[in-house]
Tab-separated table of C-alpha atoms in Angstrom:
chain	number	residue	atom	x	y	z
E	522	UNK	CA	21.829	-16.602	28.021
E	523	UNK	CA	23.772	-13.442	28.869
E	524	UNK	CA	24.884	-11.465	25.823
E	525	UNK	CA	27.290	-8.536	25.759
E	526	UNK	CA	26.623	-6.067	22.931
E	527	UNK	CA	29.200	-3.647	21.520
E	528	UNK	CA	28.352	-0.696	19.246
E	529	UNK	CA	30.918	1.505	17.459
E	530	UNK	CA	29.570	1.968	13.931
E	531	UNK	CA	29.655	5.776	13.886
E	532	UNK	CA	29.995	8.352	16.665
E	533	UNK	CA	28.417	6.557	19.631
E	534	UNK	CA	30.445	4.118	21.729
E	535	UNK	CA	28.264	1.751	23.730
E	536	UNK	CA	28.230	-1.557	25.582
E	537	UNK	CA	25.181	-3.356	26.997
E	538	UNK	CA	24.195	-6.612	28.666
E	539	UNK	CA	20.996	-8.450	27.755
E	540	UNK	CA	19.778	-11.645	29.401
E	541	UNK	CA	16.839	-13.549	27.889
E	542	UNK	CA	15.552	-10.469	26.109
E	543	UNK	CA	15.825	-8.167	29.127
E	544	UNK	CA	18.225	-5.222	29.256
E	545	UNK	CA	20.346	-5.411	32.406
E	546	UNK	CA	22.451	-2.328	31.813
E	547	UNK	CA	24.076	-0.089	29.226
E	548	UNK	CA	26.935	2.375	29.129
E	549	UNK	CA	27.167	4.893	26.290
E	550	UNK	CA	29.625	7.659	25.410
E	551	UNK	CA	28.453	10.229	22.879
E	552	UNK	CA	30.858	12.142	20.650
E	553	UNK	CA	28.356	14.856	19.685
E	554	UNK	CA	30.290	17.658	21.378
E	555	UNK	CA	33.524	16.623	19.667
E	556	UNK	CA	32.085	16.490	16.147
E	557	UNK	CA	29.891	19.579	16.629
E	558	UNK	CA	33.036	21.662	16.159
E	559	UNK	CA	33.238	20.368	12.572
E	560	UNK	CA	29.516	20.321	11.753
E	561	UNK	CA	29.523	16.563	11.179
E	562	UNK	CA	31.259	13.291	12.033
E	563	UNK	CA	35.004	13.133	11.344
E	564	UNK	CA	35.783	9.409	10.859
E	565	UNK	CA	39.360	9.496	12.177
E	566	UNK	CA	38.332	11.298	15.350
E	567	UNK	CA	35.424	8.886	15.838
E	568	UNK	CA	37.797	5.902	15.669
E	569	UNK	CA	40.201	7.396	18.202
E	570	UNK	CA	37.372	8.181	20.607
E	571	UNK	CA	36.067	4.593	20.397
E	572	UNK	CA	39.552	3.313	21.164
E	573	UNK	CA	39.897	5.705	24.087
E	574	UNK	CA	36.606	5.049	25.895
E	575	UNK	CA	35.589	1.456	25.075
E	576	UNK	CA	37.634	-0.400	27.726
E	577	UNK	CA	36.436	1.964	30.449
E	578	UNK	CA	32.800	1.611	29.392
E	579	UNK	CA	33.093	-2.170	29.538
E	580	UNK	CA	34.561	-2.122	33.063
E	581	UNK	CA	31.926	0.379	34.212
E	582	UNK	CA	29.112	-1.792	32.812
E	583	UNK	CA	30.299	-4.840	34.744
E	584	UNK	CA	30.589	-2.709	37.879
E	585	UNK	CA	27.100	-1.212	37.405
E	586	UNK	CA	25.405	-4.570	36.912
E	587	UNK	CA	27.469	-6.549	39.418
E	588	UNK	CA	28.113	-9.175	36.743
E	589	UNK	CA	31.445	-10.956	36.422
E	590	UNK	CA	32.997	-11.260	32.967
E	591	UNK	CA	32.968	-15.055	33.331
E	592	UNK	CA	29.150	-15.020	33.354
E	593	UNK	CA	28.939	-13.691	29.769
E	594	UNK	CA	27.629	-16.343	27.358
E	595	UNK	CA	28.341	-14.623	24.033
E	596	UNK	CA	29.708	-11.375	22.602
E	597	UNK	CA	27.742	-9.536	19.908
E	598	UNK	CA	29.172	-6.634	17.923
E	599	UNK	CA	28.029	-4.304	15.148
E	600	UNK	CA	29.982	-5.478	12.105
E	601	UNK	CA	28.427	-2.995	9.660
E	602	UNK	CA	27.418	-1.036	7.812
E	603	UNK	CA	29.193	1.998	9.231
E	604	UNK	CA	32.507	3.843	9.269
E	605	UNK	CA	35.178	1.220	8.623
E	606	UNK	CA	37.735	2.515	11.126
E	607	UNK	CA	35.094	2.892	13.833
E	608	UNK	CA	33.720	-0.592	13.209
E	609	UNK	CA	37.190	-2.124	13.429
E	610	UNK	CA	37.720	-0.742	16.944
E	611	UNK	CA	34.568	-2.402	18.256
E	612	UNK	CA	35.197	-5.579	16.281
E	613	UNK	CA	38.742	-5.953	17.603
E	614	UNK	CA	37.578	-5.422	21.175
E	615	UNK	CA	34.777	-7.978	20.732
E	616	UNK	CA	37.131	-10.581	19.254
E	617	UNK	CA	39.594	-10.126	22.104
E	618	UNK	CA	36.858	-10.572	24.695
E	619	UNK	CA	35.321	-13.596	22.989
E	620	UNK	CA	38.736	-15.246	22.722
E	621	UNK	CA	39.768	-14.490	26.308
E	622	UNK	CA	36.414	-15.572	27.784
E	623	UNK	CA	36.093	-18.622	25.532
E	624	UNK	CA	32.584	-17.655	24.382
E	625	UNK	CA	30.979	-17.424	20.911
E	626	UNK	CA	31.191	-14.283	18.773
E	627	UNK	CA	28.147	-12.963	16.875
E	628	UNK	CA	28.456	-10.297	14.183
E	629	UNK	CA	25.298	-8.182	13.981
E	630	UNK	CA	23.939	-6.223	11.032
E	631	UNK	CA	23.583	-2.753	12.528
E	632	UNK	CA	20.483	-1.974	10.440
E	633	UNK	CA	18.678	-5.170	11.391
E	634	UNK	CA	19.485	-4.471	15.052
E	635	UNK	CA	17.649	-1.140	14.817
E	636	UNK	CA	14.525	-2.937	13.597
E	637	UNK	CA	14.719	-5.505	16.400
E	638	UNK	CA	15.382	-2.934	19.150
E	639	UNK	CA	11.731	-2.610	20.180
E	640	UNK	CA	11.851	-6.309	21.117
E	641	UNK	CA	13.517	-5.230	24.369
E	642	UNK	CA	10.309	-3.450	25.359
E	643	UNK	CA	7.513	-5.542	23.868
E	644	UNK	CA	6.694	-8.503	21.665
E	645	UNK	CA	7.120	-7.720	17.964
E	646	UNK	CA	4.698	-9.660	15.737
E	647	UNK	CA	6.044	-11.185	12.517
E	648	UNK	CA	5.711	-10.928	9.601
E	649	UNK	CA	6.212	-7.176	9.662
E	650	UNK	CA	7.194	-4.321	7.406
E	651	UNK	CA	10.269	-2.507	8.664
E	652	UNK	CA	11.069	1.121	7.864
E	653	UNK	CA	14.602	2.098	8.846
E	654	UNK	CA	15.255	5.863	8.780
E	655	UNK	CA	18.639	7.169	9.904
E	656	UNK	CA	21.389	9.590	8.966
E	657	UNK	CA	22.969	7.141	6.568
E	658	UNK	CA	20.123	4.858	5.502
E	659	UNK	CA	16.485	4.917	4.464
E	660	UNK	CA	15.233	1.395	3.716
E	661	UNK	CA	12.166	-0.800	3.862
E	662	UNK	CA	12.279	-4.505	4.695
E	663	UNK	CA	9.925	-7.444	4.781
E	664	UNK	CA	10.797	-8.880	8.204
E	665	UNK	CA	9.685	-12.466	8.787
E	666	UNK	CA	11.881	-13.370	11.734
E	667	UNK	CA	14.909	-12.449	13.812
E	668	UNK	CA	17.233	-13.486	10.984
E	669	UNK	CA	14.923	-13.115	7.971
E	670	UNK	CA	15.087	-9.639	6.399
E	671	UNK	CA	14.306	-8.994	2.725
E	672	UNK	CA	15.250	-5.578	1.418
E	673	UNK	CA	12.388	-3.938	-0.504
E	674	UNK	CA	13.536	-0.362	-1.054
E	675	UNK	CA	16.581	1.756	-0.299
E	676	UNK	CA	17.880	5.265	-0.679
E	677	UNK	CA	19.506	6.020	-4.033
E	678	UNK	CA	21.451	9.031	-2.747
E	679	UNK	CA	20.855	11.074	0.418
E	680	UNK	CA	19.063	9.374	3.291
E	681	UNK	CA	16.285	11.204	5.120
E	682	UNK	CA	18.486	11.858	8.146
E	683	UNK	CA	21.234	13.228	5.929
E	684	UNK	CA	18.732	15.624	4.333
E	685	UNK	CA	17.702	16.807	7.799
E	686	UNK	CA	21.310	17.330	8.881
E	687	UNK	CA	22.354	19.193	5.743
E	688	UNK	CA	19.283	21.423	5.785
E	689	UNK	CA	19.925	22.220	9.448
E	690	UNK	CA	23.574	22.943	8.718
E	691	UNK	CA	22.591	25.436	5.990
E	692	UNK	CA	20.441	27.255	8.556
E	693	UNK	CA	23.433	27.303	10.926
E	694	UNK	CA	21.795	25.010	13.477
E	695	UNK	CA	24.239	23.277	15.845
E	696	UNK	CA	25.135	19.662	15.031
E	697	UNK	CA	23.186	17.404	15.039
E	698	UNK	CA	20.575	19.781	13.679
E	699	UNK	CA	17.707	17.406	12.872
E	700	UNK	CA	16.426	17.466	16.454
E	701	UNK	CA	16.323	21.279	16.587
E	702	UNK	CA	14.668	21.405	13.170
E	703	UNK	CA	11.929	19.092	14.458
E	704	UNK	CA	11.476	21.076	17.669
E	705	UNK	CA	11.277	24.406	15.852
E	706	UNK	CA	8.902	22.937	13.279
E	707	UNK	CA	6.380	22.215	16.053
E	708	UNK	CA	5.989	25.971	16.486
E	709	UNK	CA	4.768	26.479	12.921
E	710	UNK	CA	2.115	25.253	10.493
E	711	UNK	CA	3.442	23.367	7.464
E	712	UNK	CA	3.022	24.950	4.042
E	713	UNK	CA	2.586	21.810	1.943
E	714	UNK	CA	3.368	23.710	-1.261
E	715	UNK	CA	6.744	25.006	-0.066
E	716	UNK	CA	8.820	21.870	-0.793
E	717	UNK	CA	8.309	18.851	-3.075
E	718	UNK	CA	7.650	15.311	-1.938
E	719	UNK	CA	10.748	13.546	-3.152
E	720	UNK	CA	10.852	10.813	-5.808
E	721	UNK	CA	7.261	9.592	-5.533
E	722	UNK	CA	6.115	9.750	-9.174
E	723	UNK	CA	7.076	6.135	-9.871
E	724	UNK	CA	5.993	2.655	-8.836
E	725	UNK	CA	9.123	1.527	-6.976
E	726	UNK	CA	9.995	1.468	-3.289
E	727	UNK	CA	13.332	3.305	-3.438
E	728	UNK	CA	13.981	6.722	-1.904
E	729	UNK	CA	15.826	9.845	-3.026
E	730	UNK	CA	16.124	12.947	-0.863
E	731	UNK	CA	18.886	14.859	-2.662
E	732	UNK	CA	16.418	16.988	-4.635
E	733	UNK	CA	14.422	17.887	-1.534
E	734	UNK	CA	17.620	18.778	0.309
E	735	UNK	CA	18.651	21.030	-2.600
E	736	UNK	CA	15.214	22.694	-2.621
E	737	UNK	CA	15.623	23.536	1.058
E	738	UNK	CA	19.147	24.905	0.550
E	739	UNK	CA	17.959	27.013	-2.402
E	740	UNK	CA	15.080	28.375	-0.312
E	741	UNK	CA	17.455	29.488	2.437
E	742	UNK	CA	19.853	30.955	-0.151
E	743	UNK	CA	16.954	33.010	-1.513
E	744	UNK	CA	15.982	34.084	2.024
E	745	UNK	CA	19.373	34.470	3.770
E	746	UNK	CA	17.791	35.957	6.905
E	747	UNK	CA	16.585	32.412	7.715
E	748	UNK	CA	20.148	31.313	8.471
E	749	UNK	CA	21.013	31.962	12.096
E	750	UNK	CA	23.556	34.781	12.542
E	751	UNK	CA	25.735	32.508	14.673
E	752	UNK	CA	25.814	28.799	15.371
E	753	UNK	CA	22.824	27.914	17.499
E	754	UNK	CA	21.835	31.522	18.057
E	755	UNK	CA	18.031	31.201	18.204
E	756	UNK	CA	17.996	33.849	20.904
E	757	UNK	CA	19.573	36.335	18.468
E	758	UNK	CA	16.717	36.373	15.946
E	759	UNK	CA	13.513	38.390	16.021
E	760	UNK	CA	10.144	36.813	16.798
E	761	UNK	CA	9.029	37.394	13.183
E	762	UNK	CA	12.047	35.558	11.775
E	763	UNK	CA	11.527	32.737	14.281
E	764	UNK	CA	7.904	32.359	13.148
E	765	UNK	CA	8.982	32.266	9.497
E	766	UNK	CA	11.736	29.783	10.292
E	767	UNK	CA	9.254	27.582	12.162
E	768	UNK	CA	7.031	27.404	9.062
E	769	UNK	CA	10.019	26.465	6.888
E	770	UNK	CA	11.062	23.727	9.332
E	771	UNK	CA	7.506	22.393	9.610
E	772	UNK	CA	7.146	22.364	5.812
E	773	UNK	CA	10.450	20.532	5.288
E	774	UNK	CA	9.524	18.072	8.034
E	775	UNK	CA	6.142	17.442	6.395
E	776	UNK	CA	7.690	16.800	2.966
E	777	UNK	CA	10.031	14.141	4.355
E	778	UNK	CA	7.346	12.515	6.504
E	779	UNK	CA	4.852	12.446	3.621
E	780	UNK	CA	7.440	10.983	1.251
E	781	UNK	CA	8.174	8.234	3.756
E	782	UNK	CA	4.446	7.616	4.265
E	783	UNK	CA	3.768	7.253	0.538
E	784	UNK	CA	6.600	4.788	0.014
E	785	UNK	CA	5.822	2.863	3.207
E	786	UNK	CA	2.149	2.524	2.299
E	787	UNK	CA	3.221	1.276	-1.126
E	788	UNK	CA	5.502	-1.268	0.572
E	789	UNK	CA	2.673	-2.441	2.857
E	790	UNK	CA	0.670	-3.327	-0.241
E	791	UNK	CA	3.605	-5.507	-1.373
E	792	UNK	CA	3.627	-7.351	1.971
E	793	UNK	CA	-0.102	-8.082	2.400
E	794	UNK	CA	0.405	-10.476	5.323
E	795	UNK	CA	2.299	-7.914	7.440
E	796	UNK	CA	0.911	-7.764	10.958
E	797	UNK	CA	2.999	-4.825	12.122
E	798	UNK	CA	4.829	-1.731	10.914
E	799	UNK	CA	8.222	-1.267	12.592
E	800	UNK	CA	9.725	2.227	12.365
E	801	UNK	CA	13.291	2.479	13.671
E	802	UNK	CA	16.540	4.431	13.391
E	803	UNK	CA	17.558	7.894	14.526
E	804	UNK	CA	14.907	9.705	12.460
E	805	UNK	CA	12.223	7.516	14.073
E	806	UNK	CA	12.514	9.951	16.996
E	807	UNK	CA	11.074	12.690	14.762
E	808	UNK	CA	7.699	13.771	16.164
E	809	UNK	CA	5.961	14.327	12.832
E	810	UNK	CA	7.148	11.006	11.425
E	811	UNK	CA	5.904	9.145	14.505
E	812	UNK	CA	2.493	10.793	14.136
E	813	UNK	CA	2.241	10.152	10.377
E	814	UNK	CA	3.264	6.510	10.749
E	815	UNK	CA	0.766	6.066	13.575
E	816	UNK	CA	-2.015	7.299	11.312
E	817	UNK	CA	-0.831	5.025	8.489
E	818	UNK	CA	-0.724	1.926	10.711
E	819	UNK	CA	-4.215	2.675	11.995
E	820	UNK	CA	-5.622	3.080	8.477
E	821	UNK	CA	-3.964	-0.107	7.229
E	822	UNK	CA	-5.007	-2.143	10.267
E	823	UNK	CA	-1.502	-3.128	11.346
E	824	UNK	CA	0.218	-2.740	14.687
E	825	UNK	CA	2.680	0.166	14.995
E	826	UNK	CA	5.980	-0.783	16.621
E	827	UNK	CA	8.090	2.188	17.689
E	828	UNK	CA	11.156	1.880	19.926
E	829	UNK	CA	11.454	4.367	22.766
E	830	UNK	CA	13.514	7.446	21.937
E	831	UNK	CA	16.606	6.034	23.688
E	832	UNK	CA	16.523	2.990	21.415
E	833	UNK	CA	16.143	4.996	18.190
E	834	UNK	CA	19.703	6.315	18.193
E	835	UNK	CA	22.741	4.031	17.897
E	836	UNK	CA	23.073	1.921	21.040
E	837	UNK	CA	24.486	-1.370	22.261
E	838	UNK	CA	21.229	-2.634	23.758
E	839	UNK	CA	19.858	-3.324	20.280
E	840	UNK	CA	23.105	-5.089	19.327
E	841	UNK	CA	22.953	-7.318	22.394
E	842	UNK	CA	19.264	-8.015	21.747
E	843	UNK	CA	19.872	-9.017	18.123
E	844	UNK	CA	23.012	-10.950	19.033
E	845	UNK	CA	21.251	-12.989	21.704
E	846	UNK	CA	18.438	-13.876	19.296
E	847	UNK	CA	20.926	-14.936	16.622
E	848	UNK	CA	22.921	-17.004	19.119
E	849	UNK	CA	19.776	-18.791	20.300
E	850	UNK	CA	19.033	-19.596	16.642
E	851	UNK	CA	22.522	-21.099	16.258
E	852	UNK	CA	24.046	-18.191	14.297
E	853	UNK	CA	27.694	-17.496	15.137
E	854	UNK	CA	30.929	-16.178	13.599
E	855	UNK	CA	34.587	-17.041	13.801
E	856	UNK	CA	37.441	-14.738	14.704
E	857	UNK	CA	37.911	-14.011	10.990
E	858	UNK	CA	34.720	-11.913	11.073
E	859	UNK	CA	35.113	-8.857	8.844
E	860	UNK	CA	33.794	-5.311	9.244
E	861	UNK	CA	31.515	-4.094	6.451
E	862	UNK	CA	31.629	-0.368	5.583
E	863	UNK	CA	28.652	1.628	4.372
E	864	UNK	CA	27.868	0.916	0.728
E	865	UNK	CA	28.582	-2.818	0.929
E	866	UNK	CA	26.074	-5.541	1.634
E	867	UNK	CA	26.458	-7.310	4.973
E	868	UNK	CA	26.810	-11.018	4.096
E	869	UNK	CA	24.838	-13.827	5.715
E	870	UNK	CA	28.015	-15.754	6.553
E	871	UNK	CA	27.016	-17.348	9.834
E	872	UNK	CA	28.554	-20.570	11.141
E	873	UNK	CA	26.219	-23.324	12.255
E	874	UNK	CA	28.088	-23.838	15.535
E	875	UNK	CA	30.227	-21.624	17.783
E	876	UNK	CA	33.821	-21.258	16.601
């Protein structure tokens, strides 16, 4: 089976081809430079950029791989959650292709696709515990198969990635600032008393990072010299300020990683038959989180499954991978497939046969 994947849920436009679990090629257009001017993603601009670049990416992918459009067996597309306008661009393009090629359409849950992404690189043992950490979501799942995800815990307010981005923005780091915060944090030693571990004094599996984000903002407000004098101007600060800033970044990084570890370990106790711990999403590229989760998996005797860094961020390879697996399991959608914005549950409304 040859599956075309289409991703347009936020600010990355991507198309990919996967055949029998193997990635044949991917084309991706990032909008980071466009949104950096505003310090965050502007939904209307994101939608226009998807509309502008998607047809060209599709043609370039076919040219790169030497595959004719008629060889495509099914079209998979991120249907949500995400920015509604951005999702609709990808969804409309996918429907048009599926209709013109006469092939099945598969709507993919963007979050589930993140957790299945590592399947392009290795076998993922089930049952597993999945930790999804991104700019918009922080969730844990009991994953028992390609189409069997049970939500265990979710963020009640700010996601971990959002806390990273807002903290970085307060320090005048260029967008997206989470990567620079992680890199700078490697230069310092974490002060574990500097920031709280967020929302852990309970027995549930939900997350809340708004208080931790506020603590970081208040710390910078009280020490205004920690904010860069100009956007991205690390070269304009003294070595002493850089050392202090590195400690702050390391401490904030540690608080988020430790919070995620505590909740994930709690979730592992609720899924005693889990054979693996899957960590996915944009924040799964964070170096401290990868190290902390590696230690946790080792202690708990489960296999750690981490996608490569390229598969942590939004991409179409994961959509094609998930779509192909769903299609092989007989999961399809009709042309009435709806986009699902962030904040709404993605329904399990599959058809039993191709429309």
